[in-house]
Amino acid sequence: QVQLVESGGGLVQPGGSLRLSCAASGSVFSIRAMAWFRQAPGKQREFVAVITSGGGTSYADSVKGRFTISRDNAKNTVYLQMNSLKPEDTAVYYCNTLDQTAPWGRGTQVTVSS
């Protein structure tokens, strides 16, 4: 079973950048579509971006053109490069398989504020 540990969050000013990482355990990582999700205070968890085993990507409209998802199968790691950050991007960010069948990690807090 895949286990997930997110890192890289922090406090950043509007317009700034952060790079999130998600380290996954489990030998099947390379064949799974992996995704980033986020949950803002008082809101439901929402989809942010997905990357397939073959490297195909898709994004939520709210982050398209600003965020880039990538993966390194040799390191069992998926990344989320976040540029031009906005206050509305403030949330706890999680990674999971696209079908969300892995146990959720603790996430990493991203706060965008001046």
mmCIF file of C-alpha atoms in Angstrom:
data_model
loop_
_atom_site.group_PDB
_atom_site.id
_atom_site.type_symbol
_atom_site.label_atom_id
_atom_site.label_comp_id
_atom_site.label_asym_id
_atom_site.label_seq_id
_atom_site.Cartn_x
_atom_site.Cartn_y
_atom_site.Cartn_z
ATOM 1 C CA GLN A 1 0.000 0.000 0.000
ATOM 2 C CA VAL A 2 1.244 3.487 -0.833
ATOM 3 C CA GLN A 3 2.203 5.729 2.084
ATOM 4 C CA LEU A 4 2.619 9.452 1.538
ATOM 5 C CA VAL A 5 4.608 12.280 3.161
ATOM 6 C CA GLU A 6 4.143 15.850 1.920
ATOM 7 C CA SER A 7 6.626 18.674 2.485
ATOM 8 C CA GLY A 8 7.678 22.087 1.207
ATOM 9 C CA GLY A 9 4.866 24.305 2.400
ATOM 10 C CA GLY A 10 5.298 27.624 4.139
ATOM 11 C CA LEU A 11 4.374 31.285 4.281
ATOM 12 C CA VAL A 12 4.818 33.225 1.055
ATOM 13 C CA GLN A 13 3.762 36.643 -0.198
ATOM 14 C CA PRO A 14 1.275 36.998 -3.055
ATOM 15 C CA GLY A 15 3.058 36.497 -6.348
ATOM 16 C CA GLY A 16 5.628 34.221 -4.760
ATOM 17 C CA SER A 17 6.511 30.597 -5.450
ATOM 18 C CA LEU A 18 6.780 27.328 -3.575
ATOM 19 C CA ARG A 19 7.675 23.792 -4.557
ATOM 20 C CA LEU A 20 5.893 20.977 -2.777
ATOM 21 C CA SER A 21 7.163 17.421 -2.622
ATOM 22 C CA CYS A 22 5.371 14.167 -1.909
ATOM 23 C CA ALA A 23 7.464 11.135 -1.054
ATOM 24 C CA ALA A 24 5.650 7.862 -1.600
ATOM 25 C CA SER A 25 6.530 4.400 -0.395
ATOM 26 C CA GLY A 26 5.401 1.311 -2.205
ATOM 27 C CA SER A 27 6.651 -0.488 -5.265
ATOM 28 C CA VAL A 28 3.603 0.349 -7.373
ATOM 29 C CA PHE A 29 4.182 4.112 -7.305
ATOM 30 C CA SER A 30 5.454 4.275 -10.872
ATOM 31 C CA ILE A 31 2.276 2.812 -12.341
ATOM 32 C CA ARG A 32 -0.182 4.987 -10.426
ATOM 33 C CA ALA A 33 -1.642 8.303 -11.465
ATOM 34 C CA MET A 34 -0.740 10.703 -8.663
ATOM 35 C CA ALA A 35 -2.581 13.874 -7.748
ATOM 36 C CA TRP A 36 -2.420 16.902 -5.517
ATOM 37 C CA PHE A 37 -5.441 18.045 -3.546
ATOM 38 C CA ARG A 38 -5.951 20.941 -1.151
ATOM 39 C CA GLN A 39 -8.287 21.865 1.653
ATOM 40 C CA ALA A 40 -8.851 25.441 2.738
ATOM 41 C CA PRO A 41 -10.315 26.279 6.164
ATOM 42 C CA GLY A 42 -14.029 25.583 6.240
ATOM 43 C CA LYS A 43 -14.042 24.073 2.748
ATOM 44 C CA GLN A 44 -14.043 20.595 1.286
ATOM 45 C CA ARG A 45 -10.900 19.039 -0.083
ATOM 46 C CA GLU A 46 -10.555 19.795 -3.800
ATOM 47 C CA PHE A 47 -8.564 18.493 -6.724
ATOM 48 C CA VAL A 48 -5.574 20.561 -7.860
ATOM 49 C CA ALA A 49 -3.560 18.560 -10.412
ATOM 50 C CA VAL A 50 -2.865 15.036 -11.634
ATOM 51 C CA ILE A 51 -0.003 13.310 -13.431
ATOM 52 C CA THR A 52 -0.370 9.907 -15.036
ATOM 53 C CA SER A 53 2.239 7.166 -15.044
ATOM 54 C CA GLY A 54 3.125 8.275 -18.564
ATOM 55 C CA GLY A 55 3.544 11.917 -17.606
ATOM 56 C CA GLY A 56 0.249 13.295 -18.850
ATOM 57 C CA THR A 57 -1.056 16.164 -16.725
ATOM 58 C CA SER A 58 -4.304 17.931 -15.978
ATOM 59 C CA TYR A 59 -5.111 20.877 -13.714
ATOM 60 C CA ALA A 60 -7.992 22.542 -11.971
ATOM 61 C CA ASP A 61 -9.008 25.716 -13.785
ATOM 62 C CA SER A 62 -8.097 27.787 -10.728
ATOM 63 C CA VAL A 63 -4.400 26.840 -10.960
ATOM 64 C CA LYS A 64 -3.933 26.290 -14.685
ATOM 65 C CA GLY A 65 -0.969 28.239 -16.007
ATOM 66 C CA ARG A 66 0.425 28.839 -12.509
ATOM 67 C CA PHE A 67 1.054 25.347 -11.099
ATOM 68 C CA THR A 68 3.079 22.507 -12.615
ATOM 69 C CA ILE A 69 2.935 18.893 -11.457
ATOM 70 C CA SER A 70 5.820 16.527 -12.133
ATOM 71 C CA ARG A 71 7.138 13.196 -10.906
ATOM 72 C CA ASP A 72 10.395 11.316 -10.491
ATOM 73 C CA ASN A 73 9.622 7.613 -10.494
ATOM 74 C CA ALA A 74 13.200 6.723 -9.539
ATOM 75 C CA LYS A 75 12.712 8.692 -6.315
ATOM 76 C CA ASN A 76 9.044 7.752 -5.805
ATOM 77 C CA THR A 77 8.315 11.453 -5.544
ATOM 78 C CA VAL A 78 5.741 13.778 -7.051
ATOM 79 C CA TYR A 79 6.184 17.557 -7.066
ATOM 80 C CA LEU A 80 3.983 20.622 -7.352
ATOM 81 C CA GLN A 81 5.659 23.826 -8.507
ATOM 82 C CA MET A 82 3.424 26.737 -7.555
ATOM 83 C CA ASN A 83 4.055 30.154 -9.081
ATOM 84 C CA SER A 84 2.165 33.454 -8.955
ATOM 85 C CA LEU A 85 0.569 32.391 -5.702
ATOM 86 C CA LYS A 86 -2.629 34.092 -4.564
ATOM 87 C CA PRO A 87 -4.197 34.392 -1.114
ATOM 88 C CA GLU A 88 -6.932 32.015 -2.276
ATOM 89 C CA ASP A 89 -4.288 29.310 -2.713
ATOM 90 C CA THR A 90 -3.945 29.178 1.080
ATOM 91 C CA ALA A 91 -4.738 25.617 2.151
ATOM 92 C CA VAL A 92 -3.302 22.370 3.394
ATOM 93 C CA TYR A 93 -1.974 20.512 0.370
ATOM 94 C CA TYR A 94 -2.108 16.719 0.122
ATOM 95 C CA CYS A 95 -1.022 14.187 -2.439
ATOM 96 C CA ASN A 96 -2.683 10.861 -3.130
ATOM 97 C CA THR A 97 -3.359 8.456 -5.913
ATOM 98 C CA LEU A 98 -5.951 9.860 -8.293
ATOM 99 C CA ASP A 99 -8.541 7.411 -6.961
ATOM 100 C CA GLN A 100 -7.661 8.506 -3.400
ATOM 101 C CA THR A 101 -7.237 4.939 -2.179
ATOM 102 C CA ALA A 102 -3.994 5.505 -0.262
ATOM 103 C CA PRO A 103 -4.140 6.614 3.369
ATOM 104 C CA TRP A 104 -4.004 10.411 3.534
ATOM 105 C CA GLY A 105 -0.790 11.950 4.815
ATOM 106 C CA ARG A 106 -0.613 14.933 7.142
ATOM 107 C CA GLY A 107 -0.369 17.388 4.289
ATOM 108 C CA THR A 108 1.714 20.545 4.133
ATOM 109 C CA GLN A 109 0.406 24.014 4.967
ATOM 110 C CA VAL A 110 0.661 26.741 2.332
ATOM 111 C CA THR A 111 -0.174 30.260 3.455
ATOM 112 C CA VAL A 112 -0.189 33.129 0.959
ATOM 113 C CA SER A 113 -0.315 36.448 2.745
ATOM 114 C CA SER A 114 1.375 39.827 2.804
#
